[in-house]
Tab-separated table of C-alpha atoms in Angstrom:
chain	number	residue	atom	x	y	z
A	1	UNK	CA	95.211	158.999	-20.426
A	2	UNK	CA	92.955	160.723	-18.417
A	3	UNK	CA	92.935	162.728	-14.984
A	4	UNK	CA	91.595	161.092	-11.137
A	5	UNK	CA	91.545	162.769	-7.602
A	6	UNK	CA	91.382	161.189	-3.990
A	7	UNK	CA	89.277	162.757	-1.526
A	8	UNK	CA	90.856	162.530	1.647
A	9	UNK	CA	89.130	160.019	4.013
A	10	UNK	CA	90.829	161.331	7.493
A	11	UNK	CA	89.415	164.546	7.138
A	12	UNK	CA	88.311	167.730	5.336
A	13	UNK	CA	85.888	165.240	2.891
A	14	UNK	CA	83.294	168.227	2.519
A	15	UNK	CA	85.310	170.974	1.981
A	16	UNK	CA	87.048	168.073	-0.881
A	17	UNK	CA	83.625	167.867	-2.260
A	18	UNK	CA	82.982	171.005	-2.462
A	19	UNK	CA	85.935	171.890	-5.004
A	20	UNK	CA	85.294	168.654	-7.016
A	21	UNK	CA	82.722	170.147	-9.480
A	22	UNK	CA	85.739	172.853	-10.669
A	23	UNK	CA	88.572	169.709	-10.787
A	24	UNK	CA	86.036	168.002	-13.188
A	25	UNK	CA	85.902	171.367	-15.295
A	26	UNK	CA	89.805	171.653	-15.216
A	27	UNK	CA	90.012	168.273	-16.634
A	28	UNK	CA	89.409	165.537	-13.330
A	29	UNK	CA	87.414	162.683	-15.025
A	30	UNK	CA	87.112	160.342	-11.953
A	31	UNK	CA	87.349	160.565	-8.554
A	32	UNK	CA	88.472	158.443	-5.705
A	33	UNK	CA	87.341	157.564	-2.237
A	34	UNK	CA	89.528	155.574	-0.011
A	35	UNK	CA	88.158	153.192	3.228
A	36	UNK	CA	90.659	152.337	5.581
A	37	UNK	CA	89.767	152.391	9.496
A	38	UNK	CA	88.207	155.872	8.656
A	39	UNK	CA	84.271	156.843	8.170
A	40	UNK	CA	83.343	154.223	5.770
A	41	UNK	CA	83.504	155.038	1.784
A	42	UNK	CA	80.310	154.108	0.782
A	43	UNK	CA	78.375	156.831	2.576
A	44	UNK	CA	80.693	159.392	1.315
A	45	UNK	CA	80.364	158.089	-2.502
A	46	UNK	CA	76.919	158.645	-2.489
A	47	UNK	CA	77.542	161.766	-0.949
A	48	UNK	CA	79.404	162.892	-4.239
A	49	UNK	CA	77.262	160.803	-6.232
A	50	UNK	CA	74.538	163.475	-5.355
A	51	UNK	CA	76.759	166.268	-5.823
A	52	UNK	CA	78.447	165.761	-9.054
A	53	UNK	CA	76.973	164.993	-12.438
A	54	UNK	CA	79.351	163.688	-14.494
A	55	UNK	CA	82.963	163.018	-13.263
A	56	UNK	CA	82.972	159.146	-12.259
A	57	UNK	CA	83.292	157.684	-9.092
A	58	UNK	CA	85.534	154.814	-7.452
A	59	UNK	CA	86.068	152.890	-3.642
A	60	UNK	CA	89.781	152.624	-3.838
A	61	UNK	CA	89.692	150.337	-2.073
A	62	UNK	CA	86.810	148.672	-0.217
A	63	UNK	CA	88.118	145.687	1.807
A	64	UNK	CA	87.072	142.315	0.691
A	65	UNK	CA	86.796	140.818	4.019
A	66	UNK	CA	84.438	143.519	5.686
A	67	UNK	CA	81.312	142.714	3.438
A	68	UNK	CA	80.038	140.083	2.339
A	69	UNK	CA	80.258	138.927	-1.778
A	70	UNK	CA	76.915	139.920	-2.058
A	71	UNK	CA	76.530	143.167	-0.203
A	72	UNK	CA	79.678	144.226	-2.116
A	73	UNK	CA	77.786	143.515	-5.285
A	74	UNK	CA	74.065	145.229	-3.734
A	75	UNK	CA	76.451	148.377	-2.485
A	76	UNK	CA	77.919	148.765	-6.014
A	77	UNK	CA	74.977	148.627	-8.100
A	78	UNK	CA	73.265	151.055	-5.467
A	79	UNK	CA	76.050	153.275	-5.800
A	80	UNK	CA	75.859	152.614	-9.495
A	81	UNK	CA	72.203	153.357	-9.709
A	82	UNK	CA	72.301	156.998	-7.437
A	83	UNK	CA	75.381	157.941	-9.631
A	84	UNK	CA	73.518	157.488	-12.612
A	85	UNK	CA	76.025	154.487	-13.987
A	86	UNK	CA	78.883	156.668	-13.070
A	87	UNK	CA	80.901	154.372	-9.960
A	88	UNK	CA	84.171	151.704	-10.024
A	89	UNK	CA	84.151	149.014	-7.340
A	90	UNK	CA	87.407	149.016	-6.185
A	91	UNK	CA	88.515	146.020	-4.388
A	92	UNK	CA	91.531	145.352	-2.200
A	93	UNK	CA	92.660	143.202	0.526
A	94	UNK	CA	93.989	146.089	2.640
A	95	UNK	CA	95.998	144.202	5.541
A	96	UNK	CA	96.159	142.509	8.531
A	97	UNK	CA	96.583	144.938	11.006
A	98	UNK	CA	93.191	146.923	9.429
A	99	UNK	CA	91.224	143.434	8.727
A	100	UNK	CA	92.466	141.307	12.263
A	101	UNK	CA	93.123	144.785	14.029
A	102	UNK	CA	90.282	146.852	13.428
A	103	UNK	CA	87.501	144.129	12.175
A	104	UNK	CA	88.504	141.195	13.777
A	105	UNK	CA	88.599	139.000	11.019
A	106	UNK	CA	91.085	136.396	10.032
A	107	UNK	CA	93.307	137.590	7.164
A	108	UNK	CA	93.357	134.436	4.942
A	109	UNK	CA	93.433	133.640	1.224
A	110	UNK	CA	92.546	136.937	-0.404
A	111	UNK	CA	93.459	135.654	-3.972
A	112	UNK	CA	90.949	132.950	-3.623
A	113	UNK	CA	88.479	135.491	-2.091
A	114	UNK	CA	88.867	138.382	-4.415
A	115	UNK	CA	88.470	135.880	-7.499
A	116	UNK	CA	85.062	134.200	-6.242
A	117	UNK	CA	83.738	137.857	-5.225
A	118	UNK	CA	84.338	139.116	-8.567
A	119	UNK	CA	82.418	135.987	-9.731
A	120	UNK	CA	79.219	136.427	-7.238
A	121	UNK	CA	79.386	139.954	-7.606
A	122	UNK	CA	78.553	139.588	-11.507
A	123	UNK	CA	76.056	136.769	-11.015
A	124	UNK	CA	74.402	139.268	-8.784
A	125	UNK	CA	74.190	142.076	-11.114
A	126	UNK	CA	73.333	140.270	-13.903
A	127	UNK	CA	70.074	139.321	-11.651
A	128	UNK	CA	70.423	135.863	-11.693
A	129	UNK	CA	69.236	133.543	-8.416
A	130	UNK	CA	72.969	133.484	-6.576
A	131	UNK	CA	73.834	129.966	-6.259
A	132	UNK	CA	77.278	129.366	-6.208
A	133	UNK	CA	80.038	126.993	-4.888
A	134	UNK	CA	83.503	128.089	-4.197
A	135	UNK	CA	86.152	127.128	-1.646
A	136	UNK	CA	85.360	130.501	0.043
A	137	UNK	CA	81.862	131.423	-0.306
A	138	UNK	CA	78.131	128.993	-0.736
A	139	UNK	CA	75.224	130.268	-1.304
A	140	UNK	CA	72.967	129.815	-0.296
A	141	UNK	CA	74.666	128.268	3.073
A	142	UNK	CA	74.347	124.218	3.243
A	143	UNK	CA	72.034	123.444	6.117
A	144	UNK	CA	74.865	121.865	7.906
A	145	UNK	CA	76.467	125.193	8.584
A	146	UNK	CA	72.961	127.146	9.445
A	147	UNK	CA	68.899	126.813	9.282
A	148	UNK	CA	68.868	124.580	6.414
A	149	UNK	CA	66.705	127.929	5.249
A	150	UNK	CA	68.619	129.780	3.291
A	151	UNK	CA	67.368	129.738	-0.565
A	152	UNK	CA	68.526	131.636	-3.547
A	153	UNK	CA	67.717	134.975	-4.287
A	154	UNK	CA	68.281	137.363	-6.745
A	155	UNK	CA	68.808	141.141	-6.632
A	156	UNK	CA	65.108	142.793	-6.492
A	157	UNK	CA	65.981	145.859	-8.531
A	158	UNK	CA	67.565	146.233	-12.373
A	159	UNK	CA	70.689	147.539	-12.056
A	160	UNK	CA	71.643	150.333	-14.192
A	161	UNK	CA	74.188	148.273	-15.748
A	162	UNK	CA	74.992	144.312	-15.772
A	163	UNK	CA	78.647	144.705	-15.358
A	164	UNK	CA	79.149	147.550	-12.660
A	165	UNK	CA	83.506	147.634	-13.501
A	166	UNK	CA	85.909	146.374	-11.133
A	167	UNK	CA	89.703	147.824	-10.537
A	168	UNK	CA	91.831	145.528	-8.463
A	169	UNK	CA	94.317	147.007	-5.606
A	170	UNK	CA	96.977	144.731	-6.350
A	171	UNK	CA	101.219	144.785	-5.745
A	172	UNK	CA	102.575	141.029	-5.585
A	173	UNK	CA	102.628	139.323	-8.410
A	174	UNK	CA	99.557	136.560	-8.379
A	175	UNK	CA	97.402	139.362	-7.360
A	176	UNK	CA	98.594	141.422	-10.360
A	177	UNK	CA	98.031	138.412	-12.236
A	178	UNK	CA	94.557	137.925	-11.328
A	179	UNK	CA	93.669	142.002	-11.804
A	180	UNK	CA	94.817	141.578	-15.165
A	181	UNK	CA	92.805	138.536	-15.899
A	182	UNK	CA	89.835	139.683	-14.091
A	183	UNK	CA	89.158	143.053	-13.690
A	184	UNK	CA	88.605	146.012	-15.616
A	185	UNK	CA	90.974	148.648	-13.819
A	186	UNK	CA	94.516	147.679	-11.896
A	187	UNK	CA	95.340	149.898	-8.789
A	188	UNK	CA	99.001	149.451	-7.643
A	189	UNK	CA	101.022	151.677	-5.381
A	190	UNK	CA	103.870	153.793	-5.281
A	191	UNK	CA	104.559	152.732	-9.102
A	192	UNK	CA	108.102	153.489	-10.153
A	193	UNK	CA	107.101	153.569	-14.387
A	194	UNK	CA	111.081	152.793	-14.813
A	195	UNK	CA	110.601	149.339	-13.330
A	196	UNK	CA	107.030	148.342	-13.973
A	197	UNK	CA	107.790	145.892	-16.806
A	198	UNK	CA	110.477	144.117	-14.828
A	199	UNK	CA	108.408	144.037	-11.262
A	200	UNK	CA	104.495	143.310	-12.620
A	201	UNK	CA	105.357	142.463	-16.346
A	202	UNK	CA	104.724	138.664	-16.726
A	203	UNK	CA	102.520	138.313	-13.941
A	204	UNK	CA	100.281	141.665	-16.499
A	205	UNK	CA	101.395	139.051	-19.378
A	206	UNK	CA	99.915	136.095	-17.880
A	207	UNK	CA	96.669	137.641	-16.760
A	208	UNK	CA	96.120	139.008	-19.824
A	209	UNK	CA	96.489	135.863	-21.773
A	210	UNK	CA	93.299	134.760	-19.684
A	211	UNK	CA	91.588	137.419	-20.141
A	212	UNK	CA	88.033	137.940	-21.763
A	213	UNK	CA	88.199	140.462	-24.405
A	214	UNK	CA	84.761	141.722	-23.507
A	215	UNK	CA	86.240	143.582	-20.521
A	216	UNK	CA	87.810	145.685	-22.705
A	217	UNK	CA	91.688	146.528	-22.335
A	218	UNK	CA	93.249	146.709	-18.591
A	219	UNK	CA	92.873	150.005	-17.203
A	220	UNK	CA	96.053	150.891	-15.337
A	221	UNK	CA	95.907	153.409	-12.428
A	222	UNK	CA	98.681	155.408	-10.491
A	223	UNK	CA	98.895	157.862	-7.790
A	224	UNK	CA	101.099	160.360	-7.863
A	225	UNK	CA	101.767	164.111	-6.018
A	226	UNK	CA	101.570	166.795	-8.611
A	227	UNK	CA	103.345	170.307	-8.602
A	228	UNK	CA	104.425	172.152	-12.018
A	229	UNK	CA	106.511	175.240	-11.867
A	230	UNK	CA	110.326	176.223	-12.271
A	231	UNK	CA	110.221	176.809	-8.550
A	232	UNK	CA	108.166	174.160	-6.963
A	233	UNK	CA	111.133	171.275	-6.157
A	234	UNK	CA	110.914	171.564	-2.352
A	235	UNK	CA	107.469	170.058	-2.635
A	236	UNK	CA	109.005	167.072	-3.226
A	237	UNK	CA	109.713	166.303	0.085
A	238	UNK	CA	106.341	165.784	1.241
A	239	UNK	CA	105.702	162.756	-0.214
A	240	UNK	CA	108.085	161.328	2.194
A	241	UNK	CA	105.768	161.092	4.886
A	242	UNK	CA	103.406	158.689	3.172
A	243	UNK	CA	106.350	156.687	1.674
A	244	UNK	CA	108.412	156.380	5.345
A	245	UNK	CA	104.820	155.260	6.955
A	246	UNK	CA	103.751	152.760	4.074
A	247	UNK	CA	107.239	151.285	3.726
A	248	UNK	CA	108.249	151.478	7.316
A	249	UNK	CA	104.862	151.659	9.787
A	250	UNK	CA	102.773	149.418	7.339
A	251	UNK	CA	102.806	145.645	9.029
A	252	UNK	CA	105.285	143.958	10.560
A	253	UNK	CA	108.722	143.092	10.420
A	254	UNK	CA	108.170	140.618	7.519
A	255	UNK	CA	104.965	140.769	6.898
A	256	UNK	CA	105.089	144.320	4.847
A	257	UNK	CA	103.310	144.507	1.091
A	258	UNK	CA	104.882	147.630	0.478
A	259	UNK	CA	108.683	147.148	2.412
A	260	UNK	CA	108.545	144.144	0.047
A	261	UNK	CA	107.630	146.494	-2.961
A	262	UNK	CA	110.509	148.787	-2.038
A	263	UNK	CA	113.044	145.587	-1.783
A	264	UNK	CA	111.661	144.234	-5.321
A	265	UNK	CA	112.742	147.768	-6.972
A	266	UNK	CA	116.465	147.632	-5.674
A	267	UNK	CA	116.385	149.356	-1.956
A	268	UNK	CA	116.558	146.941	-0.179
A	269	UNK	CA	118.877	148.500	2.141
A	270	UNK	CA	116.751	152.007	2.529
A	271	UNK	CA	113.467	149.325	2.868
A	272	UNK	CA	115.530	147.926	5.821
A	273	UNK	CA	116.560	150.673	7.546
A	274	UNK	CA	113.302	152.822	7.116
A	275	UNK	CA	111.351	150.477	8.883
A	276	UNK	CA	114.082	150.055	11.377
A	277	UNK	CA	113.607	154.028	11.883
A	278	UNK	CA	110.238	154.060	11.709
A	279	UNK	CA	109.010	151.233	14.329
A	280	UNK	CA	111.318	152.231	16.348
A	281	UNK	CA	109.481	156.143	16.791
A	282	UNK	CA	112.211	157.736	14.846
A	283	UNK	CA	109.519	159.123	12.050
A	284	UNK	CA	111.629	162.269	10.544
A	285	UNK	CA	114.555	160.102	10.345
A	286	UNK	CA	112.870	157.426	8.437
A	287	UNK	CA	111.634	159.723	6.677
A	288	UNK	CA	114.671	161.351	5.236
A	289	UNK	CA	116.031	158.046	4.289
A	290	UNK	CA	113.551	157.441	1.425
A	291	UNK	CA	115.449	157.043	-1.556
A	292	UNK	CA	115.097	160.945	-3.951
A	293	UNK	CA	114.877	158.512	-6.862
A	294	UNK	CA	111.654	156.968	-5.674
A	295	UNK	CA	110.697	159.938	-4.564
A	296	UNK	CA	110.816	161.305	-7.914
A	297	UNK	CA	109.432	158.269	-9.634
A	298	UNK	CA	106.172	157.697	-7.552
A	299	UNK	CA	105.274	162.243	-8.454
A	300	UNK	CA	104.536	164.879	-11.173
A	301	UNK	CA	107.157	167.501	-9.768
A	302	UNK	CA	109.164	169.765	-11.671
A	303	UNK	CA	108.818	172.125	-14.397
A	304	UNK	CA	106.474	171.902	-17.029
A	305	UNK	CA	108.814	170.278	-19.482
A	306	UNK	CA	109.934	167.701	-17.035
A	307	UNK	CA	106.463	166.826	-16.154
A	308	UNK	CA	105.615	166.907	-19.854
A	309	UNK	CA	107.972	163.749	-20.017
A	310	UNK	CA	107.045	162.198	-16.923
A	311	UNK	CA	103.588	161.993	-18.427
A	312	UNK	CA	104.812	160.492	-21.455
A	313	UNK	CA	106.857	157.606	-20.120
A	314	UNK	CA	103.790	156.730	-18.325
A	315	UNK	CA	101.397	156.579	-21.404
A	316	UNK	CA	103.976	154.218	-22.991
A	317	UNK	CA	104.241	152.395	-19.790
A	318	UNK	CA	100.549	151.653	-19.982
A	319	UNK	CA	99.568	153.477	-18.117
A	320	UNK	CA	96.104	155.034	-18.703
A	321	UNK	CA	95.018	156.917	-15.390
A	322	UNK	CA	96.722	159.017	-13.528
A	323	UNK	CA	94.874	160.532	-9.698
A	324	UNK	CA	96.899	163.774	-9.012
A	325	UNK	CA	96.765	165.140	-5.094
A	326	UNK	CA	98.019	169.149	-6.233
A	327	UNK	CA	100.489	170.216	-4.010
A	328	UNK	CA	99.130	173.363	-3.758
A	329	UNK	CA	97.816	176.047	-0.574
A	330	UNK	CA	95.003	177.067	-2.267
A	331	UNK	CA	91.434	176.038	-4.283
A	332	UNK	CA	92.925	178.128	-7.352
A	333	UNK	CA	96.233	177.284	-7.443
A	334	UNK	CA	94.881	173.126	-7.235
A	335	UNK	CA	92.752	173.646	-10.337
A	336	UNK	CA	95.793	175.774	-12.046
A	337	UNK	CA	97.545	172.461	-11.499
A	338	UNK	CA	95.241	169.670	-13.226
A	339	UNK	CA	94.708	172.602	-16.034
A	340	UNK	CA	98.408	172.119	-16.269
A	341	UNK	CA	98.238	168.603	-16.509
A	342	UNK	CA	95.318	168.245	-18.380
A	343	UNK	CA	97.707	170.441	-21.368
A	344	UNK	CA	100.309	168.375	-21.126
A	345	UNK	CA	98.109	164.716	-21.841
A	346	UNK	CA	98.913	162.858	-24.454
């Protein structure tokens, strides 16, 4: 199992940066950038990509709908080639309020999407002339929708590598399905290890029975808060805030990826009422109706033994990635943390 970081997108990124070269000593072997409706994750990626040397690099996630297959597959093998074969594309569909809201783009069919990206993205970096026909995407575009001009192409530079990986965001259950079948790396959310057989285990099952066992096995990563100590339980608490705003403030009524997450793992009351709380402008009280036994689930904090186990149910959950935010004041007392963690891997 090995050790991954976010940077924080809404603010701070440089002074992030700046630390990231003693996380990768302390034991950080990949790093993650995050794109929402914040300065865009490609600029910053290249901004580590040029100050880092080793410790490898993900989008987590880049939206599908905001570029198209192509430039998805040109950004990742730039990002590739400047990082010296070092970067993840991560993919997602993010959500309609970010895609209709903030790009003004229809929010339609992102299975079908995400599968024929991942299929021109390839063709692209394996430098062959894109021609391709999917329910989605053609290329080139038939003259009846354009110039009649458009002809293929292929990328003009060599890549540094023919298969740049790909990791999946993915919670509901076709998605899962087609991460496992697809990609190299799986990115879920708020994972509660106790339940991740019985929410994502057939759809992992039936992706992986499609799978082609050149991509190697299914690399499985989680997010979690991280705080070891006898005296550090009180830092539980903050990762209400995301929770309460994810499970309540993400969506709609009905139209929620990770409310509907919260209801699959047995709360469906709490999912109900948080949101309830939450749209309504009643943030702290949403907030301290999050469930402690998510809470506890979806973090690394407690004392060293407890964590110790934590890390060990996940390893025999699958998982094989963990990115750690340290719950910590200061520079030293972050990289303490992950060389906490890092002694505590199986």
């Amino acid at each position: 199992m090995r050790i991954g970081t976010t940077l924080a997108y809404g603010g701070g990124f440089k002074e992030a940066a700046a630390g990231l070269r003693d996380l990768e000593t302390a034991g950080v072997e990949i790093a993650f950038v995050a794109e929402a409706y914040s300065f865009d994750a490609v600029s910053q990626l290249g901004y580590l990509a040029a100050a880092t040397d080793r410790i490898q690099l993900a989008s987590a996630i880049l939206p599908i709908y905001t570029r198209t297959p192509s430039l998805l597959a040109m950004t990742a093998a730039g990002l590739d080639y400047v990082s010296d074969g070092r970067f993840t594309l991560g993919l997602g569909a993010s959500g309609p309020q970010v895609v209709e809201g903030f790009h003004g783009l229809p929010y339609d069919a992102p299975i079908g999407r995400t599968r024929e990206i991942v299929e021109i993205c390839r063709s692209v970096w394996r430098r062959e002339e894109v021609v391709y026909e999917g329910k989605h995407y053609e290329l080139p575009l038939p003259a009846d929708r354009g110039t009649g001009l458009g002809k293929p192409l292929k990328l003009i530079n060599h890549p540094v590598r023919e298969r740049v990986p790909i990791m999946l965001a993915a919670i509901g259950p076709k998605n899962v399905q087609l991460a496992a079948e697809v990609a190299e790396g799986w990115l879920p959310i708020f994972v509660h290890p106790g339940k991740l057989d019985e929410i994502w285990g057939p759809a992992l099952a039936a992706g992986r029975a499609r799978r082609d066992p050149s991509l190697g096995p299914l690399d499985i990563v989680v997010t979690m808060n991280l705080a070891i100590g006898d005296d550090v339980g009180h830092l539980l608490d903050r990762g209400r805030k995301q929770l309460a705003l994810y499970i309540g403030g993400m969506g709609a009524r009905g139209k929620n990826f990770y409310n509907g997450l919260a209801r699959r793992y047995g709360y469906e009351q709490e999912a109900e009422l948080i949101q309830e709380l939450y749209l309504s402008g009643r943030k702290e009280e949403a907030e301290a109706t999050v469930p402690e036994d998510l809470l506890r689930a979806t973090s690394l904090v407690g004392p060293k033994e407890y964590v110790a186990e934590r890390v060990t149910e996940l390893a025999e959950c699958g998982i094989t990635t963990v990115s750690v935010k340290p719950l910590a004041e200061t520079h030293a007392e972050r990289i303490a943390a992950i060389e906490q963690l890092r002694n505590l891997m199986p």
